[in-house]
């Protein structure tokens, strides 16, 4: 379907901005009236130039003369030129208002689209988000939304220009219907082949969107792996691979740009030639005012037709961009985080896993027939080799993943009957990768609790042996940590991540390899503090180092996909 993309964009625009589209229609109608007035003004002006006595005046000129006579306005060069100038100025003003309204619609549309994207992504299940590709999401926010904005502007302009086109052709049609109709039919014959370019434009858009996703993904991957690349001395190879992808993407961009120039560079001159041929075949001095009116309308219609055809091509080219965004939004909405159920305030007795099995498929089972209790105000540790699925227990407890079978209880309530957001509100999490934001130490910690003042933050840092390194920094709490915290050492990042979790004043504290990069002395200080804290907070500790379990009340060993509790008599020899 040739106009599929245009219909799609028009429908989406009306759905998202119904009031603004109604206002746009109103402005277009007003502008069209002034366009018509400017036509009506140019004909008597031309009549007066050719025949100052107005003995053989055109029908339009006679109508204007009657209006001038009614208001006692003199029929002279100044009055006709002033009428013409005023209508042109008013038309320009309303054209500017329409252009502003179109750009306002585009801006609101992009903001609305970004809001839907962020809402659908940030409020969908982790199990689904984990399947999304980073390059695709980054490409959507950095490029595809801009393309959709351009297509939205094009859609609004098509709507506006079609309305103006009817007005531009209406008066020439009244002046000489047969002549105008012949020109219009010729325009259509010239323009129809250009519409078939829209299918090619859509294919180019699909290729560009797919390749942009993979290019941005690869560039992001290379940037995050820059230290590894340098360490392996693979800079030249990485540059070559990335540059090859960029060149391919730019070639697709070039095709899209050239498509946007084809119509203006070919249709407009062809249409002007058609007009000149028709005018040349019927020209006479007596018909100059009539020809001026027709030519004025036709010459105004040519760029409108050219722009309409070009914008149809543009909507086809950017249609895949919107479809990708639409698909991401709809897919995420199919996996929403359930925001209902019993509110969780605090843990009264225990978290219980009963016959829990979890895996991504039959060949990738991580946890098998798991039965265990995590008691309130205890330190419960899960220990085992790296990469065998210990951290999966966190995803299950937080409801980020759903067991293939079995039940998870918070006290006597099944997790599926509890509002997951209320659980996470009471949890402090230190992830395996202690991701910090590119801001200050203070703001990274206050991210979890904006109410904390500097004294409260320093008190937390002191408890986990981090106050000294923070205060020794030139800017103290206002020290910037850099992108992903890379201005700090691994141990320092883990301490700030732990401080952030503690700042939340959690009911349950979850530590995922939280001390793996921290030195022995600091680890001992932190572990003693955590033991003290466990009188008030339930602590879940995931680690591959048995030394980090020595203050634990319970220790479970993950072996052969099952968690087995290690008794004190078995645990001490391991230490």
XYZ file of C-alpha atoms in Angstrom:
575
model
C 0.000 0.000 0.000
C 1.633 3.236 -1.219
C 0.233 5.466 1.519
C 0.515 2.961 4.404
C 3.275 4.934 6.136
C 1.445 8.256 5.814
C -1.804 6.797 7.201
C 0.139 5.210 10.069
C 1.816 8.498 11.054
C -1.405 10.488 10.673
C -3.266 8.041 12.923
C -0.532 8.166 15.586
C -0.449 11.978 15.483
C -4.193 12.279 15.960
C -4.112 9.712 18.792
C -1.380 11.558 20.682
C -2.224 15.202 19.895
C -5.976 15.487 19.054
C -6.366 19.054 20.396
C -3.261 20.368 18.675
C -4.333 18.785 15.393
C -7.728 20.491 15.660
C -5.965 23.793 16.310
C -3.708 23.115 13.318
C -6.794 22.577 11.127
C -8.196 25.899 12.344
C -4.953 27.742 11.491
C -4.780 26.075 8.068
C -8.349 27.204 7.281
C -7.567 30.799 8.296
C -4.323 30.774 6.310
C -6.174 29.373 3.291
C -8.621 32.253 3.400
C -5.732 34.703 3.270
C -4.110 32.710 0.447
C -7.378 33.029 -1.461
C -7.467 36.757 -0.673
C -3.910 37.183 -1.966
C -4.979 35.558 -5.260
C -8.012 37.792 -5.434
C -5.699 40.758 -4.854
C -3.113 39.887 -7.523
C -5.664 39.705 -10.384
C -7.036 43.291 -10.029
C -3.500 44.532 -9.432
C -2.435 42.956 -12.758
C -5.616 44.293 -14.421
C -4.788 47.814 -13.279
C -1.177 47.567 -14.529
C -2.348 46.449 -18.011
C -5.451 48.669 -18.192
C -5.433 51.623 -15.702
C -8.923 52.589 -16.905
C -10.202 49.069 -16.028
C -12.463 49.022 -19.096
C -12.052 45.253 -19.687
C -11.749 44.240 -16.037
C -11.782 40.597 -14.925
C -14.720 39.300 -12.887
C -12.539 39.271 -9.728
C -11.421 42.827 -10.416
C -15.044 43.963 -10.752
C -15.828 42.392 -7.371
C -12.877 44.199 -5.722
C -13.928 47.481 -7.432
C -17.383 47.135 -5.884
C -15.865 46.668 -2.425
C -13.573 49.691 -2.922
C -16.562 51.765 -4.072
C -18.608 50.742 -1.038
C -15.847 51.982 1.287
C -15.067 55.028 -0.915
C -11.503 53.849 -1.664
C -9.824 55.408 -4.681
C -8.995 53.057 -7.561
C -5.282 53.645 -8.093
C -1.917 51.922 -8.011
C -1.444 52.500 -4.259
C -4.827 51.045 -3.207
C -4.411 47.888 -5.314
C -0.772 47.386 -4.234
C -1.627 47.965 -0.550
C -4.406 45.352 -0.791
C -1.993 42.891 -2.352
C 0.795 43.554 0.206
C -1.577 43.294 3.197
C -2.937 39.902 2.082
C 0.607 38.603 1.453
C 1.782 39.780 4.906
C -1.228 38.235 6.676
C -0.704 34.981 4.752
C 2.957 34.970 5.855
C 1.986 35.556 9.498
C -0.431 32.641 9.506
C 2.120 30.489 7.655
C 4.579 31.223 10.488
C 1.920 30.329 13.095
C 1.207 27.060 11.310
C 4.912 26.254 11.103
C 5.241 26.937 14.850
C 2.231 24.733 15.554
C 3.687 21.924 13.425
C 7.009 22.066 15.288
C 5.133 22.195 18.617
C 3.227 19.055 17.610
C 6.536 17.400 16.680
C 8.131 18.353 20.005
C 5.127 17.165 22.040
C 4.961 13.988 19.957
C 8.626 13.149 20.621
C 8.258 13.883 24.356
C 5.093 11.757 24.476
C 6.875 8.944 22.634
C 9.910 9.147 24.956
C 7.558 9.074 27.956
C 5.848 5.932 26.632
C 9.205 4.309 25.931
C 10.607 5.072 29.382
C 7.380 4.003 31.087
C 7.155 0.738 29.169
C 10.851 -0.096 29.669
C 11.251 0.971 33.310
C 7.989 -0.644 34.412
C 8.280 -3.969 32.618
C 9.630 -7.238 33.951
C 13.373 -7.743 34.212
C 13.003 -11.132 32.527
C 11.851 -9.271 29.389
C 14.232 -6.305 29.685
C 17.135 -8.737 29.819
C 16.255 -9.808 26.264
C 16.398 -6.263 24.821
C 19.557 -5.236 23.003
C 21.477 -2.238 24.303
C 22.277 -0.978 20.785
C 18.617 -1.017 19.812
C 17.527 1.018 22.861
C 20.401 3.523 22.540
C 19.677 3.920 18.825
C 15.999 4.555 19.515
C 16.714 7.362 21.979
C 19.606 8.944 20.057
C 18.451 8.671 16.429
C 15.178 6.902 15.725
C 13.051 9.287 17.814
C 14.545 12.176 15.822
C 13.625 10.414 12.572
C 10.092 9.853 13.853
C 9.943 13.559 14.737
C 10.921 14.430 11.157
C 8.248 12.088 9.788
C 5.684 13.603 12.165
C 6.557 17.074 10.895
C 6.270 15.780 7.328
C 2.816 14.310 8.072
C 1.538 17.592 9.502
C 3.010 19.496 6.553
C 1.317 17.112 4.082
C -2.012 17.775 5.771
C -1.408 21.547 5.756
C -0.072 21.632 2.190
C -2.963 19.598 0.746
C -5.394 22.143 2.167
C -3.339 25.036 0.765
C -3.005 23.239 -2.571
C -6.773 23.200 -3.044
C -6.867 26.939 -2.412
C -3.972 27.612 -4.809
C -5.769 25.629 -7.541
C -9.296 26.840 -6.758
C -8.995 30.358 -8.209
C -7.135 29.288 -11.386
C -9.920 26.713 -11.797
C -12.548 29.467 -11.529
C -10.665 31.662 -13.990
C -10.218 28.936 -16.634
C -11.430 25.474 -15.600
C -10.420 23.621 -18.782
C -6.898 25.009 -18.857
C -6.346 24.408 -15.113
C -7.698 20.853 -15.315
C -5.300 20.005 -18.160
C -2.347 21.251 -16.101
C -3.501 19.341 -12.980
C -3.861 16.054 -14.927
C -0.355 16.544 -16.341
C 0.972 17.170 -12.815
C -0.613 13.896 -11.659
C 0.922 11.955 -14.531
C 4.344 13.367 -13.651
C 3.874 12.812 -9.881
C 2.480 9.252 -9.712
C 5.798 7.500 -10.549
C 7.429 9.298 -7.625
C 4.980 7.633 -5.230
C 6.388 4.214 -6.163
C 9.737 5.337 -4.741
C 8.125 5.095 -1.287
C 8.483 1.283 -1.255
C 12.189 1.599 -2.007
C 12.486 4.341 0.650
C 10.882 2.008 3.209
C 13.369 -0.788 2.403
C 16.275 1.650 2.791
C 14.785 2.773 6.121
C 14.513 -0.827 7.357
C 18.138 -1.560 6.490
C 19.309 1.690 8.082
C 17.400 1.052 11.323
C 18.689 -2.516 11.705
C 22.263 -1.528 10.881
C 22.137 1.512 13.196
C 21.092 -0.787 16.073
C 24.066 -3.104 15.549
C 26.542 -0.241 14.893
C 25.671 1.606 18.111
C 25.717 -1.687 20.007
C 29.206 -2.480 18.694
C 30.522 1.056 19.378
C 29.159 0.943 22.937
C 30.673 -2.501 23.457
C 34.054 -1.310 22.164
C 34.012 1.750 24.427
C 33.244 -0.311 27.535
C 35.983 -2.780 26.560
C 38.615 -0.125 25.755
C 40.966 -1.231 28.544
C 40.771 -4.840 27.346
C 41.349 -3.741 23.741
C 44.460 -1.792 24.723
C 45.677 -4.671 26.877
C 45.405 -7.097 23.954
C 46.858 -4.536 21.519
C 43.789 -4.857 19.283
C 43.123 -1.136 18.731
C 43.785 -1.291 14.971
C 41.490 -4.283 14.460
C 38.735 -2.718 16.591
C 39.019 0.538 14.661
C 38.786 -1.295 11.324
C 35.698 -3.295 12.362
C 33.857 -0.278 13.774
C 34.781 1.963 10.851
C 33.468 -0.639 8.407
C 30.085 -0.659 10.168
C 29.996 3.156 10.285
C 30.718 3.370 6.527
C 27.907 0.935 5.735
C 25.525 2.947 7.909
C 26.585 6.232 6.285
C 26.031 4.740 2.814
C 22.464 3.906 3.841
C 22.059 7.437 5.238
C 23.359 8.804 1.913
C 20.718 6.834 -0.008
C 18.014 8.229 2.273
C 19.300 11.805 1.800
C 19.475 11.450 -1.989
C 15.908 10.117 -2.035
C 14.811 13.320 -0.285
C 16.378 15.414 -3.089
C 15.041 13.439 -6.067
C 11.563 14.996 -6.087
C 12.539 18.676 -5.541
C 15.272 18.377 -8.192
C 13.115 16.675 -10.836
C 9.406 17.348 -10.249
C 9.612 21.141 -9.841
C 11.504 21.897 -13.095
C 9.312 19.384 -14.988
C 6.149 21.051 -13.656
C 7.401 24.538 -14.587
C 8.134 23.320 -18.138
C 4.569 21.964 -18.344
C 3.112 25.324 -17.266
C 5.250 27.240 -19.756
C 4.209 24.892 -22.582
C 0.520 25.299 -21.763
C 0.848 29.070 -21.381
C 2.858 29.345 -24.605
C 0.162 27.552 -26.564
C -2.691 29.843 -25.454
C -0.956 33.168 -24.718
C -2.525 36.470 -25.762
C -2.004 40.054 -24.546
C -5.673 40.466 -23.726
C -5.526 37.571 -21.289
C -2.491 38.790 -19.309
C -4.450 39.508 -16.042
C -6.124 36.102 -16.352
C -2.774 34.411 -16.992
C -1.216 36.252 -14.040
C -3.881 34.840 -11.719
C -3.520 31.317 -13.104
C 0.268 31.448 -13.148
C 0.343 32.797 -9.580
C -1.782 29.860 -8.423
C 0.109 27.244 -10.435
C 3.515 28.529 -9.420
C 2.400 28.454 -5.773
C 1.052 24.911 -6.211
C 4.256 23.427 -7.675
C 6.395 23.575 -4.471
C 3.400 22.327 -2.472
C 2.977 19.259 -4.692
C 6.748 18.711 -4.636
C 6.807 18.930 -0.826
C 3.790 16.601 -0.472
C 5.405 13.941 -2.673
C 8.747 14.348 -0.895
C 7.152 14.103 2.548
C 5.275 10.932 1.544
C 8.674 9.515 0.594
C 10.131 10.671 3.918
C 7.340 9.047 5.977
C 8.021 5.780 4.117
C 11.742 6.049 4.841
C 11.179 6.672 8.558
C 8.266 4.235 8.931
C 10.621 1.404 10.092
C 11.974 3.729 12.806
C 8.503 4.210 14.265
C 7.604 0.541 13.882
C 10.693 -0.421 15.884
C 9.755 2.039 18.657
C 6.138 0.867 18.574
C 7.228 -2.770 18.797
C 9.481 -2.109 21.803
C 6.663 -0.242 23.606
C 4.069 -2.924 22.868
C 6.431 -5.804 23.722
C 7.298 -4.206 27.073
C 3.613 -3.595 27.795
C 3.042 -7.330 27.349
C 5.409 -7.936 30.311
C 4.350 -5.346 32.883
C 5.503 -5.336 36.478
C 2.337 -6.146 38.422
C 1.631 -3.135 40.613
C -0.931 -4.750 42.859
C -1.216 -7.158 45.759
C -0.610 -7.003 49.497
C 1.768 -4.256 50.614
C 4.969 -5.497 52.243
C 6.025 -3.415 55.265
C 8.601 -5.605 56.983
C 9.688 -9.189 57.408
C 8.147 -10.710 60.526
C 9.624 -14.224 60.485
C 11.266 -15.508 57.312
C 11.551 -15.769 53.552
C 10.875 -19.332 52.487
C 11.659 -21.139 49.233
C 9.617 -24.303 48.778
C 10.491 -26.802 46.024
C 11.772 -23.971 43.814
C 13.186 -24.797 40.382
C 14.554 -22.199 37.982
C 16.202 -22.210 34.578
C 15.992 -20.383 31.248
C 15.367 -23.652 29.424
C 15.679 -27.409 30.003
C 19.410 -27.318 29.229
C 20.152 -24.266 31.395
C 18.839 -25.157 34.868
C 20.436 -23.112 37.674
C 18.449 -24.090 40.757
C 16.838 -27.460 41.339
C 14.367 -28.442 44.075
C 15.414 -25.636 46.435
C 13.982 -25.743 49.982
C 15.369 -23.260 52.495
C 14.477 -20.543 55.013
C 16.029 -17.074 55.318
C 15.300 -16.036 58.884
C 14.514 -12.521 60.031
C 17.455 -10.536 61.489
C 19.964 -13.220 60.558
C 22.886 -13.226 58.160
C 22.187 -15.932 55.581
C 25.034 -16.618 53.159
C 25.003 -18.458 49.859
C 28.424 -19.688 48.803
C 29.707 -21.553 45.769
C 31.930 -21.378 42.727
C 31.795 -18.385 40.393
C 29.226 -18.542 37.584
C 27.050 -21.412 38.804
C 23.920 -19.352 39.558
C 24.212 -18.123 43.154
C 22.980 -14.644 42.215
C 19.824 -16.178 40.736
C 18.535 -16.520 44.289
C 18.482 -12.686 44.490
C 16.459 -12.378 41.279
C 13.925 -14.878 42.624
C 13.645 -13.207 46.050
C 13.140 -9.766 44.481
C 10.639 -11.108 41.952
C 12.886 -10.151 39.041
C 12.614 -13.751 37.839
C 9.753 -16.193 38.327
C 10.444 -19.814 39.321
C 9.647 -22.502 36.751
C 7.962 -24.286 39.645
C 7.741 -24.028 43.405
C 6.665 -21.213 45.739
C 8.438 -18.284 47.434
C 6.901 -16.986 50.665
C 7.408 -13.753 52.578
C 6.243 -14.935 55.979
C 2.983 -16.715 55.094
C 2.284 -14.769 51.887
C 3.112 -16.046 48.420
C 5.323 -13.602 46.521
C 2.832 -13.476 43.635
C 0.238 -12.073 46.067
C 2.537 -9.287 47.295
C 3.152 -5.954 45.578
C 6.734 -6.411 44.321
C 7.435 -2.683 44.396
C 6.665 -2.623 48.122
C 9.216 -5.440 48.647
C 11.903 -3.589 46.720
C 11.119 -0.400 48.649
C 12.279 -2.208 51.797
C 15.375 -3.789 50.230
C 18.908 -2.385 50.037
C 20.843 -4.003 47.177
C 24.583 -4.086 46.491
C 24.898 -5.669 43.017
C 27.839 -7.722 41.794
C 28.794 -4.875 39.468
C 28.786 -1.827 41.794
C 27.491 0.593 39.180
C 27.891 4.237 40.184
C 26.435 7.229 38.378
C 28.591 9.933 36.825
C 28.124 12.400 39.663
C 29.538 13.013 43.159
C 30.006 10.502 45.962
C 27.319 12.349 47.914
C 24.751 12.231 45.109
C 25.443 8.538 44.464
C 24.610 7.764 48.094
C 21.675 10.201 48.304
C 20.222 8.602 45.153
C 18.794 5.921 47.476
C 17.662 8.428 50.127
C 17.502 12.124 49.150
C 16.718 13.091 52.777
C 20.216 12.267 54.061
C 22.462 15.171 55.075
C 26.272 15.178 54.981
C 26.657 14.130 58.619
C 24.416 11.087 58.149
C 26.360 10.080 55.027
C 29.728 10.423 56.783
C 28.413 8.342 59.681
C 27.517 5.504 57.281
C 30.909 5.784 55.538
C 32.679 5.619 58.902
C 30.896 2.364 59.799
C 32.180 0.648 56.623
C 35.747 2.053 56.724
C 35.161 4.465 53.814
C 35.170 7.827 55.572
C 38.960 8.150 55.531
C 39.397 7.796 51.754
C 36.474 10.153 51.081
C 37.737 12.885 53.401
C 41.264 12.533 52.031
C 39.926 13.380 48.549
C 40.318 17.017 47.533
C 36.555 17.622 47.294
C 35.401 15.089 49.896
C 31.761 14.079 49.388
C 31.647 16.342 46.329
C 34.269 14.252 44.525
C 33.077 13.133 41.105
C 33.324 9.374 40.663
C 33.478 9.460 36.833
C 31.505 7.409 34.341
C 30.357 4.164 36.013
C 32.593 5.156 38.967
C 35.814 4.523 37.066
C 37.660 7.348 38.874
C 37.594 5.129 41.967
C 39.266 1.797 42.643
C 37.199 -1.400 42.654
C 37.180 -1.534 46.459
C 36.180 2.118 46.762
C 33.297 1.601 44.330
C 32.054 -1.345 46.374
C 32.166 0.722 49.571
C 30.138 3.553 47.992
C 27.654 0.990 46.621
C 27.317 -0.503 50.110
C 26.871 2.979 51.628
C 24.131 3.649 49.070
C 22.279 0.471 50.084
C 22.634 1.307 53.791
C 21.435 4.886 53.182
C 18.057 3.419 52.262
C 17.675 2.104 55.839
C 16.492 -1.235 54.504
C 14.539 -3.967 56.234
C 16.387 -6.513 54.079
C 19.992 -6.012 52.877
C 21.196 -8.062 49.890
C 24.921 -8.308 49.154
C 26.031 -9.858 45.860
C 29.819 -10.353 45.996
C 29.777 -6.981 47.762
C 33.250 -7.313 49.334
C 35.106 -9.139 46.556
C 37.439 -6.194 45.767
C 37.824 -4.866 49.323
C 41.032 -5.508 51.263
C 41.139 -7.959 54.179
C 41.322 -5.313 56.912
C 38.331 -3.331 55.603
C 36.402 -6.578 54.961
C 36.793 -7.525 58.613
C 35.562 -4.109 59.772
C 32.569 -4.276 57.426
C 31.683 -7.862 58.362
C 31.708 -6.986 62.070
C 29.461 -4.006 61.416
C 27.097 -6.170 59.341
C 26.906 -8.646 62.222
C 25.927 -5.788 64.517
C 23.415 -4.529 61.953
C 21.810 -7.982 61.653
C 20.133 -7.414 65.021
C 17.786 -5.089 63.128
C 18.169 -6.035 59.463
C 17.808 -9.332 57.578
C 21.021 -9.788 55.551
C 21.401 -12.034 52.501
C 25.005 -12.516 51.429
C 26.091 -14.038 48.105
C 29.793 -14.832 47.845
C 32.338 -17.265 46.446
C 34.745 -16.580 49.345
C 34.139 -18.688 52.440
C 35.927 -16.096 54.619
C 33.071 -13.662 54.025
C 30.674 -16.113 55.694
C 32.290 -16.423 59.108
C 29.773 -14.120 60.837
C 26.804 -15.790 59.121
C 24.020 -17.470 61.067
C 23.313 -19.834 58.186
C 25.446 -20.851 55.207
C 24.130 -22.642 52.117
C 26.475 -24.219 49.590
C 25.317 -24.369 45.952
C 26.429 -27.690 44.570
C 24.953 -29.691 41.695
C 22.251 -27.018 41.263
C 20.977 -27.475 44.820
C 21.553 -25.444 47.987
C 22.778 -27.526 50.924
C 23.074 -26.041 54.413
C 26.571 -26.278 55.907
C 26.506 -27.076 59.615
C 28.858 -25.294 61.999
C 30.920 -28.447 62.431
C 31.439 -28.611 58.647
C 31.900 -24.861 58.188
C 34.742 -24.151 60.645
C 37.273 -26.494 59.006
C 36.627 -24.727 55.684
C 37.578 -21.404 57.290
